[in-house]
PDB file of C-alpha atoms and ligand atoms in Angstrom:
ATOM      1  CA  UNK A 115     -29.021  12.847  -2.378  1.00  0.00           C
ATOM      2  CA  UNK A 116     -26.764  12.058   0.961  1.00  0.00           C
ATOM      3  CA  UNK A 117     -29.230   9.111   1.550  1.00  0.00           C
ATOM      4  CA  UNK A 118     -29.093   8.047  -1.762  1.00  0.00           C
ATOM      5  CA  UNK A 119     -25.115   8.045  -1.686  1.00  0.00           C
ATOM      6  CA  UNK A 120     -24.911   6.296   1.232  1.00  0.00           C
ATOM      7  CA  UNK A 121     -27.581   3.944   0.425  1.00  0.00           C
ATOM      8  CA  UNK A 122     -25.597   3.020  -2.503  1.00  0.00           C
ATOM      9  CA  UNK A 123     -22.393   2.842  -0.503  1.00  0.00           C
ATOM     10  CA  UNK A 124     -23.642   0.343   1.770  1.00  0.00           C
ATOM     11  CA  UNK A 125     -24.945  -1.841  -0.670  1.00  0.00           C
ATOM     12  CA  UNK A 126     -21.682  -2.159  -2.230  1.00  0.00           C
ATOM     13  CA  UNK A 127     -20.453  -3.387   0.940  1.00  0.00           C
ATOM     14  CA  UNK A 128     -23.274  -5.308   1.238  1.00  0.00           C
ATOM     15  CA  UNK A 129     -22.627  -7.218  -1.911  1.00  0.00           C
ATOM     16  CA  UNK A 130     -18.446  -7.437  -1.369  1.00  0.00           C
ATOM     17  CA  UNK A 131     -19.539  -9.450   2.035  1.00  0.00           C
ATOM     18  CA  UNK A 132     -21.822 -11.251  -0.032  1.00  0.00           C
ATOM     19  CA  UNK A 133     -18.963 -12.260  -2.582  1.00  0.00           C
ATOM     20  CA  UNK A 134     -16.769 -13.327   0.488  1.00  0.00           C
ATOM     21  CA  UNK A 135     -19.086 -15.318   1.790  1.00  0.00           C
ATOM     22  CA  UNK A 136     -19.795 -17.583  -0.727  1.00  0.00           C
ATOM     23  CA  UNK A 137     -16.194 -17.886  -1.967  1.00  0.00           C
ATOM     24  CA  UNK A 138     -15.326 -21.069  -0.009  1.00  0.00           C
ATOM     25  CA  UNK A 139     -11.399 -22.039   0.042  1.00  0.00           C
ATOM     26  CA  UNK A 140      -9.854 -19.194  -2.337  1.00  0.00           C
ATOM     27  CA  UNK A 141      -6.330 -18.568  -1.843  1.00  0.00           C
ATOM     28  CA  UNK A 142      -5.190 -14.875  -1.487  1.00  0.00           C
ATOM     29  CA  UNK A 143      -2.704 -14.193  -3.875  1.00  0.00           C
ATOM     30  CA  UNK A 144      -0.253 -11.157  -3.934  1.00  0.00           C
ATOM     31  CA  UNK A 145      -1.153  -8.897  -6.649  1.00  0.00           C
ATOM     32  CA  UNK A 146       2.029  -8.718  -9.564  1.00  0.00           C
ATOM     33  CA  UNK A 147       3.082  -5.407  -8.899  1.00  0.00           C
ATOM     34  CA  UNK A 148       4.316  -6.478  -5.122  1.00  0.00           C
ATOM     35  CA  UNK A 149       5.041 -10.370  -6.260  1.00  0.00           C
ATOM     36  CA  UNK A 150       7.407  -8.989  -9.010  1.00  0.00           C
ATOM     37  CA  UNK A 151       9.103  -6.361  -7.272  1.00  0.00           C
ATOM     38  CA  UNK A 152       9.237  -7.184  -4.073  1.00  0.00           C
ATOM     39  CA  UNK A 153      13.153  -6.384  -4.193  1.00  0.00           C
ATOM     40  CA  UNK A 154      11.837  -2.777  -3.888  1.00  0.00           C
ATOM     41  CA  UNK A 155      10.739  -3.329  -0.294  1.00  0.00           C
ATOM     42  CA  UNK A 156      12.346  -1.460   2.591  1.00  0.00           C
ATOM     43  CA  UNK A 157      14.053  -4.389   5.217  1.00  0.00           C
ATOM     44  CA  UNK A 158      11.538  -2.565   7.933  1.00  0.00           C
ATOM     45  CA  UNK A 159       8.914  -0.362   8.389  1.00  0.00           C
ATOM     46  CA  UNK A 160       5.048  -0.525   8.737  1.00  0.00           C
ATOM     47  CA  UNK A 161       3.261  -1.181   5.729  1.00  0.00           C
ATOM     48  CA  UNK A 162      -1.149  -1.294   4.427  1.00  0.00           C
ATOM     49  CA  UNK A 163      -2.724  -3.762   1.907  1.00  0.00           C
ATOM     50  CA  UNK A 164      -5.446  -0.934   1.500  1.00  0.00           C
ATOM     51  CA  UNK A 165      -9.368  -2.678   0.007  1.00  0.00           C
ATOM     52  CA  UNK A 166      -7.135  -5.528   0.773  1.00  0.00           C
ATOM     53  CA  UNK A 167      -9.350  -8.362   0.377  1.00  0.00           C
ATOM     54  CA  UNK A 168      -8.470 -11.927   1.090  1.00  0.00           C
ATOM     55  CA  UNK A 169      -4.817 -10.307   2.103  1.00  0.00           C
ATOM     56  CA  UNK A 170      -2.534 -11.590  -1.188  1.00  0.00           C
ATOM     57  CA  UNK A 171      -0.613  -8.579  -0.289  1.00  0.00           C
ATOM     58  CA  UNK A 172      -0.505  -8.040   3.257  1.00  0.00           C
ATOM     59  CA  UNK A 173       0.487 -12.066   3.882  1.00  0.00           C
ATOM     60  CA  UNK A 174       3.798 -11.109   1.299  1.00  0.00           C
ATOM     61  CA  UNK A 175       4.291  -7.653   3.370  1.00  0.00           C
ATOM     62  CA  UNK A 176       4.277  -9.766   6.660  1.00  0.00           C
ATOM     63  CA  UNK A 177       6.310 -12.195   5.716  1.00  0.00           C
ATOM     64  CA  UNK A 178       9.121  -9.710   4.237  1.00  0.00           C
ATOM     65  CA  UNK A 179       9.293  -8.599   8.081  1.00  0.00           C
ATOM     66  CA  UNK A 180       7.127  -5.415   7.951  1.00  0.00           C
ATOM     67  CA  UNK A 181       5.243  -4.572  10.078  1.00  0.00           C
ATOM     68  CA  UNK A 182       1.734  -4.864   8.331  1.00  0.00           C
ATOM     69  CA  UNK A 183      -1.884  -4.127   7.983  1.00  0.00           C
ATOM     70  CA  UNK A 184      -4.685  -5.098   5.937  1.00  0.00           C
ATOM     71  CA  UNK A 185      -7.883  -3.284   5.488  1.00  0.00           C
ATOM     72  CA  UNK A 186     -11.136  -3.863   4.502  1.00  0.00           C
ATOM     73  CA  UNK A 187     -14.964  -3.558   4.856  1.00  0.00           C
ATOM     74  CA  UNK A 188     -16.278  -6.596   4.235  1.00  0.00           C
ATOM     75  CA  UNK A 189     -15.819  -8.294   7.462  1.00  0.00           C
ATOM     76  CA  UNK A 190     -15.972 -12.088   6.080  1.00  0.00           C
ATOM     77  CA  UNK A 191     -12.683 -11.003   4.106  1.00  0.00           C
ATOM     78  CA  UNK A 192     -10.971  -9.942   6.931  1.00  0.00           C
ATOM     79  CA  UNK A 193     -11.982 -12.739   8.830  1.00  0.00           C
ATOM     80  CA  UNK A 194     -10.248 -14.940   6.541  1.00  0.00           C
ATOM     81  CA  UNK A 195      -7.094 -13.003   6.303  1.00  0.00           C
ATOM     82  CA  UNK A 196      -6.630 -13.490  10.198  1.00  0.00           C
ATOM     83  CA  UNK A 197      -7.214 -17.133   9.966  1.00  0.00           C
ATOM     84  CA  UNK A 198      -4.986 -17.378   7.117  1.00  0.00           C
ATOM     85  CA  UNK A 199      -2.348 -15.180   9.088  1.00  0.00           C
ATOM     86  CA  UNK A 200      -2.819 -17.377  11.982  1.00  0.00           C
ATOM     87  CA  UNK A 201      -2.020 -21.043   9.715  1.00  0.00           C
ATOM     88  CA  UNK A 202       0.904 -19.454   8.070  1.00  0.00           C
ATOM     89  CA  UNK A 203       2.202 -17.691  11.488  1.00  0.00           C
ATOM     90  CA  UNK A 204       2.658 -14.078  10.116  1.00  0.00           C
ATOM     91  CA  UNK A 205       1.792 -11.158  12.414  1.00  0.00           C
ATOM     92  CA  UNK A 206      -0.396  -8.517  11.003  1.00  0.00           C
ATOM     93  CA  UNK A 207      -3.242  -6.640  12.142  1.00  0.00           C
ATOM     94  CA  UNK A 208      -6.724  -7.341   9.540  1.00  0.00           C
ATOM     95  CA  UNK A 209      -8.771  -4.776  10.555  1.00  0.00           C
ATOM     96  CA  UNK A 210     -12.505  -4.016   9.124  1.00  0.00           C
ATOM     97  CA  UNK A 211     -12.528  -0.818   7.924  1.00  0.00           C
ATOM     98  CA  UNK A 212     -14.137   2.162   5.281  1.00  0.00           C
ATOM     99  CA  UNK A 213     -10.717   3.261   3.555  1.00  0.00           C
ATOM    100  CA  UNK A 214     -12.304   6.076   1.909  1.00  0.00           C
ATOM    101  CA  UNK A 215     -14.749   7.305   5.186  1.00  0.00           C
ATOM    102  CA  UNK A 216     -11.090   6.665   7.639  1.00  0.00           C
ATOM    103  CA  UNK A 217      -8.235   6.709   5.192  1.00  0.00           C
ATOM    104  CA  UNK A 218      -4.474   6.534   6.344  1.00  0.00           C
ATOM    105  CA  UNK A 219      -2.902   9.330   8.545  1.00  0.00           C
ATOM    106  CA  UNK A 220      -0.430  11.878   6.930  1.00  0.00           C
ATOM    107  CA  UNK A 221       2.817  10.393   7.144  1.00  0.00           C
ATOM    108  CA  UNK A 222       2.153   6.980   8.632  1.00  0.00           C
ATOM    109  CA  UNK A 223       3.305   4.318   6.411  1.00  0.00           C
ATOM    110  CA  UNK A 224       6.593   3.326   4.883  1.00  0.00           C
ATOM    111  CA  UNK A 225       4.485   1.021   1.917  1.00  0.00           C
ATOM    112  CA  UNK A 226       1.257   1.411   0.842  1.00  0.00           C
ATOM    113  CA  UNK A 227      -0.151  -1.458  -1.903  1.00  0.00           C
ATOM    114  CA  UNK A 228      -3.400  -1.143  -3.273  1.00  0.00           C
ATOM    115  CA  UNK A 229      -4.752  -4.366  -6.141  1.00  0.00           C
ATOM    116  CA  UNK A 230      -7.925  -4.254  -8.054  1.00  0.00           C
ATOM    117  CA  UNK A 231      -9.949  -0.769  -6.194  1.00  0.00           C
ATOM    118  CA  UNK A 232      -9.972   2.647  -7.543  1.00  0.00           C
ATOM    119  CA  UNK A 233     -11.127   5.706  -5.410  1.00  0.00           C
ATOM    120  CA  UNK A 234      -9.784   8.160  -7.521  1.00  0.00           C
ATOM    121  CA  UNK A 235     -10.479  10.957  -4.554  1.00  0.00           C
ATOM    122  CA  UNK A 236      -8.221   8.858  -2.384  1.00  0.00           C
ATOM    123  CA  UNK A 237      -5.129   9.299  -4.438  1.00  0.00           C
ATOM    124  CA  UNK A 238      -3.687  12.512  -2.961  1.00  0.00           C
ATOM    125  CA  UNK A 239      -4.135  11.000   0.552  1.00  0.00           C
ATOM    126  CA  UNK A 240      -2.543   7.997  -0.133  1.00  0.00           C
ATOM    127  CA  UNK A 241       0.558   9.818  -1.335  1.00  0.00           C
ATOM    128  CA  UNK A 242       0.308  12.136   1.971  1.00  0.00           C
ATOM    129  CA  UNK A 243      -0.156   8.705   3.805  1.00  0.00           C
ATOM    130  CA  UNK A 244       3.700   8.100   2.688  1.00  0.00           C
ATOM    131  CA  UNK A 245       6.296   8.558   4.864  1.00  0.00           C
ATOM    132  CA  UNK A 246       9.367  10.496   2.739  1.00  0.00           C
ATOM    133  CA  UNK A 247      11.061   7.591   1.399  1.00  0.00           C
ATOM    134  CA  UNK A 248       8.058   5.544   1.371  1.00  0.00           C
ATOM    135  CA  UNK A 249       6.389   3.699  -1.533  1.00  0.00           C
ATOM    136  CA  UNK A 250       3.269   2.786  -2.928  1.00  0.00           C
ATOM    137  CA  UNK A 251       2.466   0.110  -5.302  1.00  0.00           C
ATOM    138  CA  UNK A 252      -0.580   0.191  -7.580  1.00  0.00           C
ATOM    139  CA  UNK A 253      -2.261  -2.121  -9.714  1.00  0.00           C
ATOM    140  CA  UNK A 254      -5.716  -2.209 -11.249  1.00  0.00           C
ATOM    141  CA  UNK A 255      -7.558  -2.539 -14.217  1.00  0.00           C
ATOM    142  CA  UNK A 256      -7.935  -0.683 -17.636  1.00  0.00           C
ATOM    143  CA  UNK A 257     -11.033   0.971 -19.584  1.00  0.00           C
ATOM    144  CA  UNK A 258      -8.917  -0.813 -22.881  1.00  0.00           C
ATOM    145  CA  UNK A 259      -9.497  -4.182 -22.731  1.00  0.00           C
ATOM    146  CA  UNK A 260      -8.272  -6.776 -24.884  1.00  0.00           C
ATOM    147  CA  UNK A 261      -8.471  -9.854 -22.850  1.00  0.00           C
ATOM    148  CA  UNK A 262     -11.723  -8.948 -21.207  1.00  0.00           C
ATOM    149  CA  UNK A 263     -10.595  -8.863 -17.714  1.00  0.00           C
ATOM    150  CA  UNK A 264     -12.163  -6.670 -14.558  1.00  0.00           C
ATOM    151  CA  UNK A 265     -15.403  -4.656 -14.055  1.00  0.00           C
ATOM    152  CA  UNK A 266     -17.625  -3.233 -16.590  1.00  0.00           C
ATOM    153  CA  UNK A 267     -18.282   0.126 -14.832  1.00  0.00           C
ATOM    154  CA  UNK A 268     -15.645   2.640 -16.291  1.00  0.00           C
ATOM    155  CA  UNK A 269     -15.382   4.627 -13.039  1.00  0.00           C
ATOM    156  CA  UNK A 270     -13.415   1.671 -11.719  1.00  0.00           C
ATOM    157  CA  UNK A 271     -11.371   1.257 -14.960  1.00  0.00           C
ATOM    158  CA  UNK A 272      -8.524   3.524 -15.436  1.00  0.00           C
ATOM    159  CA  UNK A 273      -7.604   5.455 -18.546  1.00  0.00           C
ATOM    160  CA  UNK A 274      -4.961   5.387 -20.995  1.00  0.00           C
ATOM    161  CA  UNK A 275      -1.530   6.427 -18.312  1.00  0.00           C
ATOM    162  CA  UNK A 276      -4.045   7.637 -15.003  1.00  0.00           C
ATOM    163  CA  UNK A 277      -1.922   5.963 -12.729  1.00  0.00           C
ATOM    164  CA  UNK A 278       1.253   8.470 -14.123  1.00  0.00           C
ATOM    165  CA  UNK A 279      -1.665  11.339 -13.530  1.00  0.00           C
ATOM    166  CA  UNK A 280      -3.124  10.309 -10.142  1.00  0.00           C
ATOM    167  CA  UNK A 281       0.690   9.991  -8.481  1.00  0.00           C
ATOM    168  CA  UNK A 282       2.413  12.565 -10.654  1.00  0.00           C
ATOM    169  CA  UNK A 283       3.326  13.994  -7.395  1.00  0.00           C
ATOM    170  CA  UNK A 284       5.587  10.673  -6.619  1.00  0.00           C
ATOM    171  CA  UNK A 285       9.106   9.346  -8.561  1.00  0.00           C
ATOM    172  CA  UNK A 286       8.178   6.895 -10.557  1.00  0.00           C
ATOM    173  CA  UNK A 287      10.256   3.824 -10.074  1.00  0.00           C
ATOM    174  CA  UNK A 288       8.091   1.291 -12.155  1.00  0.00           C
ATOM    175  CA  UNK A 289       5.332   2.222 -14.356  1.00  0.00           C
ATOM    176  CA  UNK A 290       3.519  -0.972 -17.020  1.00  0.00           C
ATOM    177  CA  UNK A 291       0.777  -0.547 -18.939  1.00  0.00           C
ATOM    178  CA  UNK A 292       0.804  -2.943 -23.007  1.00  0.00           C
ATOM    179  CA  UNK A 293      -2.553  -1.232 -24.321  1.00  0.00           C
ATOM    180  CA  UNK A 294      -2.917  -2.846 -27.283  1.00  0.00           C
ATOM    181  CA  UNK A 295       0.292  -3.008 -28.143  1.00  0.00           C
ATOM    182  CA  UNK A 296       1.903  -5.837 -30.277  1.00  0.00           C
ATOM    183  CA  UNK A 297      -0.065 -10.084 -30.246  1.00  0.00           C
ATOM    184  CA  UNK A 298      -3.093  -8.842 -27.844  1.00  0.00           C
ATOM    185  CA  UNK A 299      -3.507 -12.563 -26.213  1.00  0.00           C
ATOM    186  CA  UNK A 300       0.359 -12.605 -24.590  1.00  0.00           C
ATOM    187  CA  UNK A 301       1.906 -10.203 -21.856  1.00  0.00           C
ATOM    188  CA  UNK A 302       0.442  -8.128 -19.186  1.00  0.00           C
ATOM    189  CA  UNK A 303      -2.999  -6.730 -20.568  1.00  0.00           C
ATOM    190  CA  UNK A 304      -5.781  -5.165 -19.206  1.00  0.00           C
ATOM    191  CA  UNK A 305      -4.517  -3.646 -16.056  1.00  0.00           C
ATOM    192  CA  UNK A 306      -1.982  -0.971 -15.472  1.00  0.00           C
ATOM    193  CA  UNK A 307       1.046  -0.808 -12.487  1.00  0.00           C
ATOM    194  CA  UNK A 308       2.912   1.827 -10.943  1.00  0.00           C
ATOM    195  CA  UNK A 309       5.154   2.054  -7.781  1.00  0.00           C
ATOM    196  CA  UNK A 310       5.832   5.140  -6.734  1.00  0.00           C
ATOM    197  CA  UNK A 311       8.164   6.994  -4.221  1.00  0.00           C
ATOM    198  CA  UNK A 312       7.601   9.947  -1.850  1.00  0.00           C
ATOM    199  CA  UNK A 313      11.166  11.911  -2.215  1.00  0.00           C
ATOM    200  CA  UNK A 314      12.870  11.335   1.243  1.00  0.00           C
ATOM    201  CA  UNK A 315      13.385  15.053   1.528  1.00  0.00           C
ATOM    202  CA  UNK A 316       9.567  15.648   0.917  1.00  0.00           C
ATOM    203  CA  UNK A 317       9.224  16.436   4.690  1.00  0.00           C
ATOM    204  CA  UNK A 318       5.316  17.173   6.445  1.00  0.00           C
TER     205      UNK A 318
HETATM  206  C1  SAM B 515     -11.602  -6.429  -6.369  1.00  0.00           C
HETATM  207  S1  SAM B 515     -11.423  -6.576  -4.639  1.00  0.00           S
HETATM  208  C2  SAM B 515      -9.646  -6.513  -4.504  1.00  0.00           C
HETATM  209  C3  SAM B 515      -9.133  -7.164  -3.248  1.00  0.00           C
HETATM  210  C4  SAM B 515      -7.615  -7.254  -3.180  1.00  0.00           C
HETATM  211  N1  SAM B 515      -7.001  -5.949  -3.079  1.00  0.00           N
HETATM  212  C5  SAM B 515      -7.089  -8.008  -4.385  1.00  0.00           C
HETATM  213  O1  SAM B 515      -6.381  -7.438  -5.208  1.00  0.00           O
HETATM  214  O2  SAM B 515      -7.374  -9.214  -4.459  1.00  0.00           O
HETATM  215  C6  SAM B 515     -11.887  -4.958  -4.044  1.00  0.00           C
HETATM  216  C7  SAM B 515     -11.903  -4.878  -2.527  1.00  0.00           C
HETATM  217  O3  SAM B 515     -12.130  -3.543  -2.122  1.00  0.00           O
HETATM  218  C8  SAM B 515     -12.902  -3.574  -0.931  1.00  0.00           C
HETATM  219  N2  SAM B 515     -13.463  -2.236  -0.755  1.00  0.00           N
HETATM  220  C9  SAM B 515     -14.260  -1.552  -1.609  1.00  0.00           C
HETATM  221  N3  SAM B 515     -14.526  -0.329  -1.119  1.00  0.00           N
HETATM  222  C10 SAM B 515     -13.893  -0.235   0.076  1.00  0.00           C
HETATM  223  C11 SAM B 515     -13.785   0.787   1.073  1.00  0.00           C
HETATM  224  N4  SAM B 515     -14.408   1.970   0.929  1.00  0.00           N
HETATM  225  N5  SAM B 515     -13.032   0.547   2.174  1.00  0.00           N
HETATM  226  C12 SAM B 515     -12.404  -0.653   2.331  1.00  0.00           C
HETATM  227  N6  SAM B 515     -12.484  -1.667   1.436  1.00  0.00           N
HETATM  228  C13 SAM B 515     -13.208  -1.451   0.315  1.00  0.00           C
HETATM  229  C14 SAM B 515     -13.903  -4.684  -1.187  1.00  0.00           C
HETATM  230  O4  SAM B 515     -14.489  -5.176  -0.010  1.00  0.00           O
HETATM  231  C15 SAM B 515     -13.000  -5.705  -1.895  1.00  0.00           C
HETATM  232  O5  SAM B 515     -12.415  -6.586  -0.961  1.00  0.00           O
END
């Protein structure tokens, strides 16, 4: 079974460096949780794009003045998110990297974004991963679709109000999630979003 796992694990990664091979000039975007509240952001501090792709969300982090990461496995990603970093002359450190095999320390950043991955194991780390005071901001996508977008396989879709599950141990500062709610082709639909705070007096 082990090999089997890990077989399956590395063909994953296989096919994500694969996907970022072939996807020529793309432009990394910041996911809208972070691009619509980026007024939450602390003025400093060290902050992770986590699975972060092409970097959407650690190129905003950067150039807010934090001191910022980005990690991912697939190495052609990362690859682009330095030379990307480099054109638009923001500091941050892309580093390839298994988030789930070598996830955050306790306590070691003051944001924490994560767009479009779900590793539902991974949630109570990335809340310990929180400094007190620190935030996290979540977005991915829903089993309820009514505009058809993200994966098929429902253990990376959430259901109905997860993300209020997975981080019930955070204050919720922004939560969104339209189901099916109201005309089905407008607003914010198929994914959900939640930032989250660790209570500053939630000490290690
Ligand atoms: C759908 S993409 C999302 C990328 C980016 N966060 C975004 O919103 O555009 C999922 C990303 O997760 C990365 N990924 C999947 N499993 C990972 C793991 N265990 N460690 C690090 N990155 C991982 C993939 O390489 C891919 O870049």
């Amino acid at each position: 079974m082990a090999t089997v796992g890990f077989l399956v694990t590395d063909r994953k990664q296989q096919k994500w460096e694969h996907r970022y091979r072939q996807a020529g000039a793309e432009l990394p975007e910041a996911a809208a949780v972070l691009a619509e509240n980026r007024h939450l952001l602390p003025a400093r501090g060290r902050a992770l794009d986590l699975a972060c792709g092409l970097g959407g969300n650690a190129l905003l982090l950067a150039a807010a003045g934090l001191e910022t990461e980005g990690w991912d496995y697939a190495a052609p990603a990362i690859a682009a998110l330095e030379t990307e970093a480099a054109r638009v002359r923001l500091p941050l450190r892309a580093v390839v990297r298994d988030a789930v095999a070598r996830p955050p320390e306790p306590a070691s950043f003051d944001v924490i974004v994560v767009s479009r991955f779900l590793e539902r194991a991974l949630c109570p780390v990335l809340m310990q991963a929180l400094r007190p005071g620190g935030l996290l901001f979540y977005q991915t996508f829903t089993r309820l679709k009514v505009q058809g977008l993200g994966p098929r396989n429902p253990d990376f879709l959430l259901e109905s109000n997860e993300l209020l599950r997975l981080f019930a141990g955070l204050r919720v500062l922004v939560y969104r999630e339209e189901h099916d709610c109201g005309e089905t082709s407008a607003g914010w639909r198929d994914q959900a979003m939640l930032i989250g705070q660790r209570l500053p007096s939630d000490r290690e």
